[in-house]
Amino acid sequence: MLKYPKHIKYRQISDERLYDNLQRKCEQFGGNIKSTFEKMEHLLQIIGFEKSNDSNWYYGNKDVKLSSLWICHRQWIEKQIIYKTIIGIPKTVCLLSNGKWRDYEILFDYQHRAIMLLDEKKLKIKLLQVGNPNKSSLEFNVHIQYYNDIDIYQTHAKWACLILNHTWHFRTTTSLERDYLSDCLSIIWNDEYNQIHKDPFNPFSISLKQGCQYFKDKLQKREHFVHGADELIEFKCIEPHTNNEDALLHHIYKHLPCYPTVQVHWTIMGYFVVPYTHTVSIERTHIPKRSIHIDSTAIPLNEKCMFNPLLYECDVQKLRVMQDALHFKLRLDNQLHRLLRELIKNGYLADLTSEKPAISSAEIKEQIHYNEKDENSKLVFNDQILTILKDIKKLYHDDIHKQMGYPLQLWNICAILLYCGKSCNVQFSYDQIKFRHHIWPFMDYYLQEAIMILHRHERREESEMELYCGLKGVRLKNIKEIKSGSFISHVSTSDDIQVAQRFRSNQGCILHFHPSMRRARGILSCDVSWISPFKYEREILFARSYLSLMNDEKTHKELVHGMQK
């Protein structure tokens, strides 16, 4: 009825045939026909069917109630085994339809090789028939192509896109979302984070050479979207031993038991870098320095260096537990909405508006549709009220960001701006050193993501820069127990020791960072002075440490270098 709402035959059900079909199923699987038939009658009534005097079932409504039918269909679809085995099956997608991008709720009907899409606004169903629903599960007819898209003028956003079967275009806001969508549509492979992904290969039409090229192109698109890195420096595909790379996969694997229902192992390594033309120099001659003789009130109130950010060996397990828990709080959609909602929830609405707004906080929340009880609700982005939106769009078009090829999303720029120039920095940093990262999951993640991206776009190998971090009221104890090169929170530094001295105040200490800290590939850092409103701080920002880099102690020590007090 969802697929063919105007066909009368789907609105009529023979009670006798229904009973006979259910009885055969019950005999086959050992079910109870009486209770099963009663449940079926109940379900038909829920959908909207009525039993007439001739004992048959009829859907009496002239117009099919799509919303109620969709809910019932979704409940049935989600009981499929594959829905319980695949991680990250998307519930909504953005599809190009009639030249416009539209949001749909999505269901994957694997049994019939179909994708069902619901336009909630217009209450219309769109059916994508991916393959022949009457053929066996050994049908190979899925083709997926990755590409990236960007709009620097209107939406200030980039998208990870894919084309299904050369016909349907989908787009997502993150590379991981695209991978999840691709998984649902599918050769199994693990990425660098040990996540399992799937790809559809037709062994009767794909050669070994074409398969390797497919993975090369796909990895390049992923790396370009995530890091801006699309220049290939090395690619290895350790495939099965064969003298003919043009041979079809069918001829290579047909001798395997249970073929074609088999899994094969390929080892593929691809290394990509940001093209030199999209990297920026670390020279800082254009950034001003402020005299040490300044009024203390002119120093920003975001005391970002007053807390001890160093990670001690005894706290590594705490950080592991925290990061595991944090992973489940993150959502991949509506990133900027979630970041701003997090700021409002934590009491920092003022950081998103002008210094002296004309209306009260309660009125602002009402006008932007802030609903504290619904964490998935979207805000109304009025840049006359949420003035930070103007700021981040302006920074998006900064010459430095343009030279990099616009790799950051708006929420990345927003996270850096909030950290560098807003009052929320104090509580954010304090919560992090107290292992309360769960209070700020989105700001923490988007800040880490931004530093990671900018880190790849800087020519850090040229660095001979000494950096300093002033810690107010902090005296380091048990220095030998500090985990070298590891931070429990994000760390602000400057190449101007006078800045560190001002943050240290009369009591505290100054951390001295050797130039190798900037060059180390395992310690993420970047220059954020082009985003920070306080240019004279000449800020270099280090990211909170990734636990994955600390699992192997030997590898960790190779990645990091000395930090001096």
Coordinates of C-alpha atoms in Angstrom, one line a residue:
M1 CA 0.0 0.0 0.0
L2 CA 2.9 2.3 0.7
K3 CA 4.5 1.5 -2.7
Y4 CA 1.2 1.5 -4.6
P5 CA -1.4 3.6 -2.7
K6 CA -3.8 3.9 -5.6
H7 CA -4.0 0.1 -6.4
I8 CA -7.3 -1.3 -5.1
K9 CA -6.0 -4.9 -4.9
Y10 CA -3.7 -4.1 -2.1
R11 CA -6.7 -2.8 0.0
Q12 CA -8.5 -6.2 -0.1
I13 CA -7.4 -9.3 1.8
S14 CA -9.1 -12.7 1.7
D15 CA -9.6 -13.9 5.2
E16 CA -9.4 -17.6 4.0
R17 CA -6.2 -17.2 2.1
L18 CA -4.6 -15.2 4.9
Y19 CA -5.4 -18.0 7.3
D20 CA -4.1 -20.7 5.0
N21 CA -0.8 -18.8 4.4
L22 CA -0.3 -18.3 8.1
Q23 CA -1.1 -22.0 8.8
R24 CA 1.6 -23.1 6.4
K25 CA 4.1 -20.8 8.1
C26 CA 3.1 -22.1 11.5
E27 CA 3.5 -25.7 10.4
Q28 CA 6.9 -24.9 8.9
F29 CA 8.2 -23.1 12.0
G30 CA 6.2 -24.8 14.7
G31 CA 4.0 -21.8 15.6
N32 CA 0.6 -21.6 17.1
I33 CA -2.0 -20.8 14.3
K34 CA -4.7 -19.6 16.7
S35 CA -2.6 -16.9 18.5
T36 CA -0.8 -16.0 15.3
F37 CA -4.0 -15.4 13.5
E38 CA -5.4 -13.3 16.4
K39 CA -2.3 -11.1 16.3
M40 CA -2.6 -10.7 12.6
E41 CA -6.2 -9.5 12.9
H42 CA -5.2 -7.1 15.6
L43 CA -2.4 -5.7 13.4
L44 CA -4.8 -5.3 10.4
Q45 CA -7.1 -3.2 12.6
I46 CA -4.3 -1.0 13.7
I47 CA -3.3 -0.3 10.1
G48 CA -6.9 0.6 9.3
F49 CA -8.4 -2.6 7.8
E50 CA -12.0 -3.6 8.7
K51 CA -13.6 -7.0 8.5
S52 CA -16.8 -6.9 6.4
N53 CA -19.9 -9.1 6.4
D54 CA -18.3 -11.5 3.9
S55 CA -15.5 -12.1 6.4
N56 CA -12.8 -10.5 4.2
W57 CA -10.7 -7.5 5.1
Y58 CA -11.0 -4.1 3.4
Y59 CA -9.1 -0.8 3.8
G60 CA -12.1 1.5 4.1
N61 CA -10.3 4.9 3.9
K62 CA -10.4 6.6 0.5
D63 CA -7.0 8.1 1.1
V64 CA -4.2 5.9 2.6
K65 CA -3.0 7.2 6.0
L66 CA 0.7 7.2 5.1
S67 CA 1.9 8.3 8.5
S68 CA 0.3 5.3 10.4
L69 CA 1.3 2.8 7.6
W70 CA 4.8 4.1 7.6
I71 CA 5.1 3.6 11.4
C72 CA 3.9 0.0 11.0
H73 CA 6.2 -0.6 8.1
R74 CA 9.2 0.8 10.0
Q75 CA 8.5 -1.5 12.9
W76 CA 8.5 -4.5 10.6
I77 CA 11.6 -3.4 8.7
E78 CA 13.6 -2.8 11.8
K79 CA 13.0 -6.4 12.9
Q80 CA 15.1 -7.7 9.9
I81 CA 18.2 -9.4 11.1
I82 CA 20.4 -7.1 9.0
Y83 CA 19.1 -4.1 10.9
K84 CA 20.3 -5.7 14.1
T85 CA 23.8 -6.5 12.7
I86 CA 24.7 -3.3 10.8
I87 CA 25.9 -0.4 12.9
G88 CA 24.9 3.2 12.1
I89 CA 22.0 2.5 9.7
P90 CA 20.8 6.1 8.9
K91 CA 17.2 7.1 9.8
T92 CA 17.2 10.2 7.6
V93 CA 19.0 11.1 4.3
C94 CA 19.3 14.0 2.0
L95 CA 18.5 13.1 -1.6
L96 CA 18.7 15.2 -4.8
S97 CA 15.2 15.1 -6.2
N98 CA 14.1 17.2 -9.2
G99 CA 17.2 19.4 -8.9
K100 CA 16.7 20.1 -5.2
W101 CA 18.2 18.6 -2.1
R102 CA 15.4 17.2 0.1
D103 CA 15.4 15.5 3.5
Y104 CA 13.7 12.1 3.8
E105 CA 13.1 9.5 6.4
I106 CA 14.6 6.3 5.1
L107 CA 14.0 2.5 5.4
F108 CA 16.0 -0.2 3.7
D109 CA 13.8 -3.1 2.5
Y110 CA 16.6 -5.7 2.0
Q111 CA 14.1 -8.5 1.2
H112 CA 12.8 -6.7 -1.8
R113 CA 15.9 -4.7 -2.7
A114 CA 14.2 -1.4 -2.3
I115 CA 14.8 1.9 -0.5
M116 CA 11.7 3.6 0.9
L117 CA 11.8 7.4 1.5
L118 CA 9.2 9.4 3.3
D119 CA 8.9 13.2 2.8
E120 CA 7.4 14.1 6.1
K121 CA 6.4 17.6 5.0
K122 CA 4.4 16.6 2.0
L123 CA 3.5 13.1 3.3
K124 CA 4.7 11.4 0.1
I125 CA 6.5 8.1 -0.4
K126 CA 9.5 7.8 -2.9
L127 CA 10.6 4.3 -3.9
L128 CA 14.1 3.5 -5.1
Q129 CA 14.1 0.0 -6.6
V130 CA 17.8 -0.9 -6.4
G131 CA 17.5 -4.4 -7.9
N132 CA 15.0 -7.0 -9.1
P133 CA 12.9 -7.9 -6.0
N134 CA 12.1 -11.4 -7.5
K135 CA 15.7 -12.5 -7.9
S136 CA 17.9 -14.4 -5.4
S137 CA 20.2 -12.7 -2.9
L138 CA 23.2 -13.5 -5.2
E139 CA 22.2 -10.6 -7.5
F140 CA 25.1 -8.1 -8.0
N141 CA 23.7 -4.9 -9.2
V142 CA 24.9 -2.1 -6.8
H143 CA 27.3 0.6 -7.8
I144 CA 28.4 3.3 -5.4
Q145 CA 30.6 6.3 -6.3
Y146 CA 32.0 8.8 -3.8
Y147 CA 32.4 12.5 -4.5
N148 CA 32.7 15.7 -2.4
D149 CA 30.8 19.0 -2.8
I150 CA 31.2 22.4 -1.3
D151 CA 29.3 25.7 -1.3
I152 CA 31.4 28.6 0.0
Y153 CA 28.9 31.4 -0.6
Q154 CA 25.4 30.4 0.6
T155 CA 25.5 27.6 3.1
H156 CA 29.3 27.8 3.8
A157 CA 29.4 24.0 4.0
K158 CA 31.0 21.0 2.5
W159 CA 29.2 17.6 1.9
A160 CA 30.3 14.0 1.6
C161 CA 28.2 12.7 -1.3
L162 CA 27.7 9.4 -3.1
I163 CA 25.9 8.2 -6.3
L164 CA 23.9 5.0 -6.1
N165 CA 23.7 3.0 -9.3
H166 CA 24.7 6.0 -11.4
T167 CA 21.3 7.5 -10.7
W168 CA 20.5 8.7 -7.1
H169 CA 22.6 11.3 -5.4
F170 CA 22.9 11.4 -1.6
R171 CA 24.8 13.8 0.6
T172 CA 25.8 13.8 4.2
T173 CA 27.7 16.3 6.4
T174 CA 30.4 13.9 7.6
S175 CA 32.5 11.3 6.0
L176 CA 31.4 8.7 8.6
E177 CA 27.8 9.3 7.8
R178 CA 28.5 8.6 4.1
D179 CA 30.4 5.4 5.1
Y180 CA 27.4 4.3 7.1
L181 CA 25.1 4.9 4.2
S182 CA 27.4 3.1 1.8
D183 CA 27.5 0.1 4.2
C184 CA 23.8 -0.2 4.1
L185 CA 23.6 -0.3 0.3
S186 CA 27.5 -3.9 0.1
I187 CA 33.6 -6.4 0.2
I188 CA 34.0 -5.8 3.9
W189 CA 37.0 -3.6 5.0
N190 CA 38.5 -2.0 8.1
D191 CA 39.6 1.6 8.2
E192 CA 42.5 3.0 10.2
Y193 CA 40.2 3.2 13.2
N194 CA 39.4 -0.5 12.9
Q195 CA 35.8 0.2 11.9
I196 CA 34.3 -2.3 9.5
H197 CA 32.8 -1.1 6.2
K198 CA 31.3 -2.8 3.2
D199 CA 31.5 -2.3 -0.6
P200 CA 29.5 -3.8 -3.4
F201 CA 31.7 -5.6 -5.9
N202 CA 30.2 -7.6 -8.9
P203 CA 32.8 -10.4 -9.5
F204 CA 31.4 -11.0 -13.0
S205 CA 32.2 -7.5 -14.2
I206 CA 35.0 -6.1 -11.9
S207 CA 38.6 -7.0 -12.6
L208 CA 41.4 -7.0 -10.0
K209 CA 42.8 -3.8 -11.4
Q210 CA 39.5 -2.1 -11.4
G211 CA 38.9 -3.2 -7.8
C212 CA 42.2 -1.7 -6.6
Q213 CA 41.5 1.6 -8.5
Y214 CA 38.0 1.7 -6.9
F215 CA 39.6 1.6 -3.4
K216 CA 42.2 4.2 -4.4
D217 CA 39.5 6.6 -5.6
K218 CA 37.3 6.0 -2.5
L219 CA 40.2 6.5 0.0
Q220 CA 41.2 9.7 -1.8
K221 CA 37.6 11.1 -1.5
R222 CA 37.4 10.1 2.2
E223 CA 40.8 11.7 3.0
H224 CA 40.0 14.8 1.0
F225 CA 36.7 15.4 2.8
V226 CA 38.0 14.7 6.3
H227 CA 41.5 16.2 6.2
G228 CA 41.7 18.1 2.9
A229 CA 44.4 15.5 1.8
D230 CA 44.0 14.3 -1.7
E231 CA 47.5 14.1 -3.1
L232 CA 48.6 10.5 -3.2
I233 CA 52.1 9.7 -2.0
E234 CA 51.8 5.9 -1.8
F235 CA 49.2 3.2 -2.5
K236 CA 49.7 -0.5 -2.0
C237 CA 47.1 -3.2 -2.7
I238 CA 48.3 -6.6 -1.5
E239 CA 45.9 -8.7 -3.5
P240 CA 45.8 -12.4 -4.3
H241 CA 48.7 -13.7 -6.3
T242 CA 47.9 -13.6 -10.0
N243 CA 49.8 -12.8 -13.2
N244 CA 46.8 -11.1 -14.8
E245 CA 45.5 -8.0 -13.0
D246 CA 42.9 -7.7 -15.7
A247 CA 41.3 -11.0 -14.7
L248 CA 37.8 -10.8 -13.4
L249 CA 37.3 -11.4 -9.7
H250 CA 35.0 -14.3 -10.7
H251 CA 37.9 -16.2 -12.3
I252 CA 40.2 -15.5 -9.4
Y253 CA 37.9 -16.7 -6.6
K254 CA 35.6 -19.2 -8.3
H255 CA 37.6 -22.2 -6.9
L256 CA 36.8 -21.2 -3.3
P257 CA 34.3 -23.3 -1.3
C258 CA 30.8 -21.8 -1.1
Y259 CA 31.6 -19.3 -3.9
P260 CA 30.2 -16.7 -4.6
T261 CA 29.1 -16.4 -0.9
V262 CA 32.6 -15.8 0.3
Q263 CA 34.7 -13.2 2.0
V264 CA 38.2 -12.4 0.7
H265 CA 41.0 -10.5 2.4
W266 CA 42.9 -7.7 0.7
T267 CA 45.4 -5.5 2.5
I268 CA 45.2 -1.9 1.1
M269 CA 47.4 1.0 2.3
G270 CA 46.8 4.5 1.0
Y271 CA 48.7 7.6 2.1
F272 CA 47.6 11.0 1.1
V273 CA 48.8 14.5 2.0
V274 CA 47.4 18.0 1.7
P275 CA 48.7 19.5 -1.6
Y276 CA 51.5 22.1 -1.0
T277 CA 49.3 24.8 -2.7
H278 CA 46.8 24.3 0.1
T279 CA 49.3 24.5 3.0
V280 CA 50.2 27.6 4.9
S281 CA 53.5 28.9 6.2
I282 CA 54.1 29.0 9.9
E283 CA 55.8 32.4 9.6
R284 CA 54.1 34.9 11.9
T285 CA 55.5 38.3 11.0
H286 CA 52.0 39.6 10.2
I287 CA 50.7 38.9 13.8
P288 CA 51.1 41.9 16.2
K289 CA 52.7 41.7 19.6
R290 CA 51.4 43.8 22.4
S291 CA 53.7 45.6 24.8
I292 CA 54.1 44.1 28.3
H293 CA 53.1 47.5 29.8
I294 CA 49.4 47.2 29.3
D295 CA 46.4 47.7 31.6
S296 CA 45.5 44.4 33.2
T297 CA 41.8 45.0 32.4
A298 CA 42.6 44.7 28.7
I299 CA 43.7 41.1 29.2
P300 CA 40.8 38.8 28.1
L301 CA 38.9 37.2 30.9
N302 CA 39.0 33.8 29.4
E303 CA 41.7 32.4 31.8
K304 CA 42.4 29.5 29.5
C305 CA 45.9 28.8 30.9
M306 CA 45.1 28.8 34.7
F307 CA 44.4 25.0 34.9
N308 CA 47.0 22.2 34.8
P309 CA 46.3 20.4 31.4
L310 CA 49.0 17.7 31.8
L311 CA 48.0 14.0 32.0
Y312 CA 49.5 11.9 34.7
E313 CA 50.1 8.2 34.3
C314 CA 47.7 7.4 37.1
D315 CA 44.8 9.1 35.2
V316 CA 45.2 7.4 31.9
Q317 CA 42.5 4.8 32.7
K318 CA 40.1 7.6 33.8
L319 CA 40.6 9.2 30.4
R320 CA 39.9 5.9 28.6
V321 CA 36.7 5.4 30.5
M322 CA 35.6 9.0 29.8
Q323 CA 36.3 8.8 26.1
D324 CA 34.4 5.5 25.7
A325 CA 31.4 7.0 27.4
L326 CA 31.7 10.2 25.3
H327 CA 31.6 8.3 22.1
F328 CA 27.9 7.3 22.7
K329 CA 26.8 10.9 23.3
L330 CA 27.9 12.2 19.9
R331 CA 25.4 12.5 17.0
L332 CA 26.5 13.0 13.4
D333 CA 23.7 15.3 12.3
N334 CA 22.8 19.0 12.8
Q335 CA 26.3 19.8 14.1
L336 CA 26.0 23.5 14.5
H337 CA 22.6 23.3 16.1
R338 CA 23.9 20.8 18.6
L339 CA 27.0 22.9 19.5
L340 CA 24.9 26.1 20.1
R341 CA 22.3 24.1 22.1
E342 CA 25.1 22.8 24.2
L343 CA 26.3 26.4 25.0
I344 CA 22.8 27.5 25.9
K345 CA 22.2 24.4 28.0
N346 CA 25.4 25.1 30.0
G347 CA 24.4 28.7 30.6
Y348 CA 26.5 30.6 28.0
L349 CA 23.8 32.0 25.7
A350 CA 25.6 35.4 26.1
D351 CA 28.6 34.0 24.2
L352 CA 26.4 33.6 21.1
T353 CA 24.8 37.1 21.1
S354 CA 25.9 40.7 21.1
E355 CA 27.4 42.2 24.3
K356 CA 24.2 44.1 25.1
P357 CA 21.2 42.3 23.4
A358 CA 18.0 44.4 23.2
I359 CA 15.8 41.5 24.6
S360 CA 16.1 39.2 27.6
S361 CA 17.5 35.7 27.5
A362 CA 14.1 34.1 27.8
E363 CA 12.9 36.1 24.8
I364 CA 15.9 35.1 22.8
K365 CA 15.3 31.4 23.6
E366 CA 11.7 31.8 22.5
Q367 CA 12.6 33.5 19.2
I368 CA 15.2 30.9 18.2
H369 CA 12.9 28.1 19.3
Y370 CA 15.2 26.7 21.9
N371 CA 13.5 23.7 23.6
E372 CA 15.5 22.4 26.5
K373 CA 13.5 19.1 26.7
D374 CA 14.0 18.2 23.0
E375 CA 17.7 17.7 22.3
N376 CA 17.1 17.0 18.7
S377 CA 15.1 20.1 17.9
K378 CA 16.7 22.6 15.5
L379 CA 17.3 26.3 16.4
V380 CA 16.1 29.2 14.2
F381 CA 19.4 30.6 12.9
N382 CA 18.7 34.4 13.1
D383 CA 22.1 36.1 12.8
Q384 CA 20.6 39.3 14.1
I385 CA 20.1 37.6 17.4
L386 CA 22.8 34.9 17.4
T387 CA 25.5 37.3 16.2
I388 CA 28.2 34.6 16.4
L389 CA 26.8 33.3 13.1
K390 CA 28.0 36.5 11.4
D391 CA 31.4 36.1 12.9
I392 CA 32.0 32.5 11.9
K393 CA 30.7 33.1 8.3
K394 CA 33.2 36.0 8.0
L395 CA 36.0 33.9 9.3
Y396 CA 35.0 31.1 6.9
H397 CA 36.0 33.5 4.1
D398 CA 39.3 34.5 5.7
D399 CA 42.2 34.5 3.2
I400 CA 44.0 31.8 5.2
H401 CA 41.0 29.5 5.1
K402 CA 40.6 30.2 1.4
Q403 CA 44.2 29.2 0.7
M404 CA 43.6 26.0 2.6
G405 CA 40.7 25.2 0.3
Y406 CA 38.0 25.8 2.9
P407 CA 38.5 22.5 4.9
L408 CA 36.7 23.6 8.1
Q409 CA 33.0 23.4 8.6
L410 CA 31.2 26.3 10.4
W411 CA 30.9 24.3 13.6
N412 CA 34.7 23.8 13.6
I413 CA 35.3 27.5 13.3
C414 CA 32.6 28.2 15.9
A415 CA 34.3 25.8 18.4
I416 CA 37.7 27.5 18.0
L417 CA 36.1 31.0 18.4
L418 CA 34.3 30.0 21.5
Y419 CA 37.4 28.5 23.0
C420 CA 39.7 31.4 22.1
G421 CA 37.5 34.4 22.7
K422 CA 34.4 33.7 24.8
S423 CA 33.7 33.3 28.5
C424 CA 32.7 29.6 28.3
N425 CA 36.4 28.8 28.0
V426 CA 37.0 28.9 31.7
Q427 CA 34.3 26.4 32.7
F428 CA 35.0 24.2 29.6
S429 CA 38.7 23.9 30.6
Y430 CA 37.9 23.4 34.3
D431 CA 35.4 20.6 33.5
Q432 CA 38.0 18.9 31.3
I433 CA 40.7 18.7 33.9
K434 CA 38.1 17.3 36.3
F435 CA 37.2 14.6 33.8
R436 CA 33.8 16.1 33.2
H437 CA 34.1 15.9 29.4
H438 CA 30.6 14.7 29.1
I439 CA 29.2 18.2 29.9
W440 CA 30.8 19.5 26.6
P441 CA 30.8 16.6 24.2
F442 CA 30.2 18.6 21.0
M443 CA 32.5 21.5 21.7
D444 CA 35.3 19.1 22.7
Y445 CA 34.8 17.0 19.6
Y446 CA 34.5 19.8 17.1
L447 CA 37.5 21.6 18.6
Q448 CA 39.6 18.4 18.3
E449 CA 38.4 17.9 14.7
A450 CA 39.3 21.5 13.8
I451 CA 42.8 21.2 15.3
M452 CA 43.3 17.9 13.5
I453 CA 42.3 19.5 10.1
L454 CA 44.4 22.6 10.5
H455 CA 47.3 20.5 11.7
R456 CA 47.5 18.8 8.3
H457 CA 47.4 22.2 6.5
E458 CA 50.4 23.8 8.2
R459 CA 54.0 23.4 7.1
R460 CA 55.1 22.5 10.6
E461 CA 58.3 20.7 9.5
E462 CA 59.7 24.3 9.1
S463 CA 59.0 25.1 12.8
E464 CA 61.8 26.2 15.0
M465 CA 59.4 28.0 17.3
E466 CA 59.7 28.0 21.1
L467 CA 56.2 28.0 22.7
Y468 CA 55.1 29.0 26.2
C469 CA 52.1 28.3 28.3
G470 CA 51.4 30.2 31.5
L471 CA 49.6 28.3 34.3
K472 CA 48.2 30.6 37.0
G473 CA 48.3 29.2 40.5
V474 CA 49.8 25.9 39.4
R475 CA 52.9 24.2 40.9
L476 CA 53.9 20.9 39.2
K477 CA 54.4 18.0 41.5
N478 CA 55.7 14.5 40.7
I479 CA 57.0 15.6 37.3
K480 CA 58.3 12.1 36.5
E481 CA 54.7 10.8 36.6
I482 CA 53.5 13.1 33.8
K483 CA 52.8 11.2 30.6
S484 CA 55.0 12.9 28.1
G485 CA 53.3 14.8 25.3
S486 CA 49.8 14.0 26.6
F487 CA 47.1 16.5 27.6
I488 CA 43.8 16.0 29.4
S489 CA 42.4 19.2 28.0
H490 CA 43.1 21.5 25.1
V491 CA 46.2 23.7 25.7
S492 CA 46.8 27.3 24.6
T493 CA 50.3 28.4 24.0
S494 CA 52.1 31.5 22.5
D495 CA 55.5 32.2 21.0
D496 CA 55.5 35.4 23.0
I497 CA 56.8 34.6 26.5
Q498 CA 55.3 37.8 27.8
V499 CA 51.8 36.5 27.1
A500 CA 52.5 33.4 29.1
Q501 CA 53.9 35.6 31.9
R502 CA 50.7 37.6 32.0
F503 CA 48.6 34.5 32.2
R504 CA 50.8 33.0 34.9
S505 CA 50.4 36.2 37.0
N506 CA 52.5 36.4 40.2
Q507 CA 52.1 32.8 41.2
G508 CA 52.3 29.7 39.0
C509 CA 54.6 28.3 36.3
I510 CA 55.4 28.5 32.6
L511 CA 55.6 25.4 30.4
H512 CA 58.2 25.6 27.8
F513 CA 57.4 23.7 24.6
H514 CA 60.4 22.6 22.5
P515 CA 60.0 23.1 18.7
S516 CA 59.7 19.4 18.2
M517 CA 56.3 19.5 19.9
R518 CA 54.9 21.3 16.8
R519 CA 56.6 19.0 14.4
A520 CA 55.5 15.8 16.1
R521 CA 52.9 14.0 14.0
G522 CA 51.4 12.4 17.1
I523 CA 50.7 15.7 18.9
L524 CA 48.0 17.7 17.2
S525 CA 48.5 21.5 17.2
C526 CA 47.6 24.5 15.0
D527 CA 47.9 28.3 14.7
V528 CA 44.5 29.8 15.6
S529 CA 45.5 33.4 15.6
W530 CA 43.5 34.1 12.5
I531 CA 40.4 33.0 14.3
S532 CA 41.1 34.3 17.8
P533 CA 39.8 37.9 18.5
F534 CA 43.0 38.4 20.6
K535 CA 45.6 38.5 17.8
Y536 CA 48.3 39.7 20.1
E537 CA 48.2 36.4 22.0
R538 CA 49.7 34.8 18.9
E539 CA 48.0 31.6 20.0
I540 CA 49.0 28.1 19.1
L541 CA 46.4 25.5 20.2
F542 CA 47.2 21.9 21.2
A543 CA 44.4 19.3 21.1
R544 CA 43.4 17.1 23.9
S545 CA 45.3 13.8 23.4
Y546 CA 43.8 10.9 21.4
L547 CA 43.8 7.8 23.5
S548 CA 44.4 5.6 20.4
L549 CA 47.8 7.1 20.1
M550 CA 48.6 6.0 23.7
N551 CA 47.6 2.3 23.4
D552 CA 51.1 1.3 22.2
E553 CA 53.6 2.8 24.6
K554 CA 56.5 2.3 22.2
T555 CA 54.7 3.9 19.3
H556 CA 53.6 6.8 21.6
K557 CA 57.1 7.6 22.6
E558 CA 58.2 7.6 18.9
L559 CA 55.4 10.0 18.1
V560 CA 56.1 12.6 20.8
H561 CA 59.2 14.4 21.8
G562 CA 60.3 16.2 25.0
M563 CA 58.4 18.9 26.8
Q564 CA 60.4 21.0 29.1
K565 CA 59.2 22.9 32.2

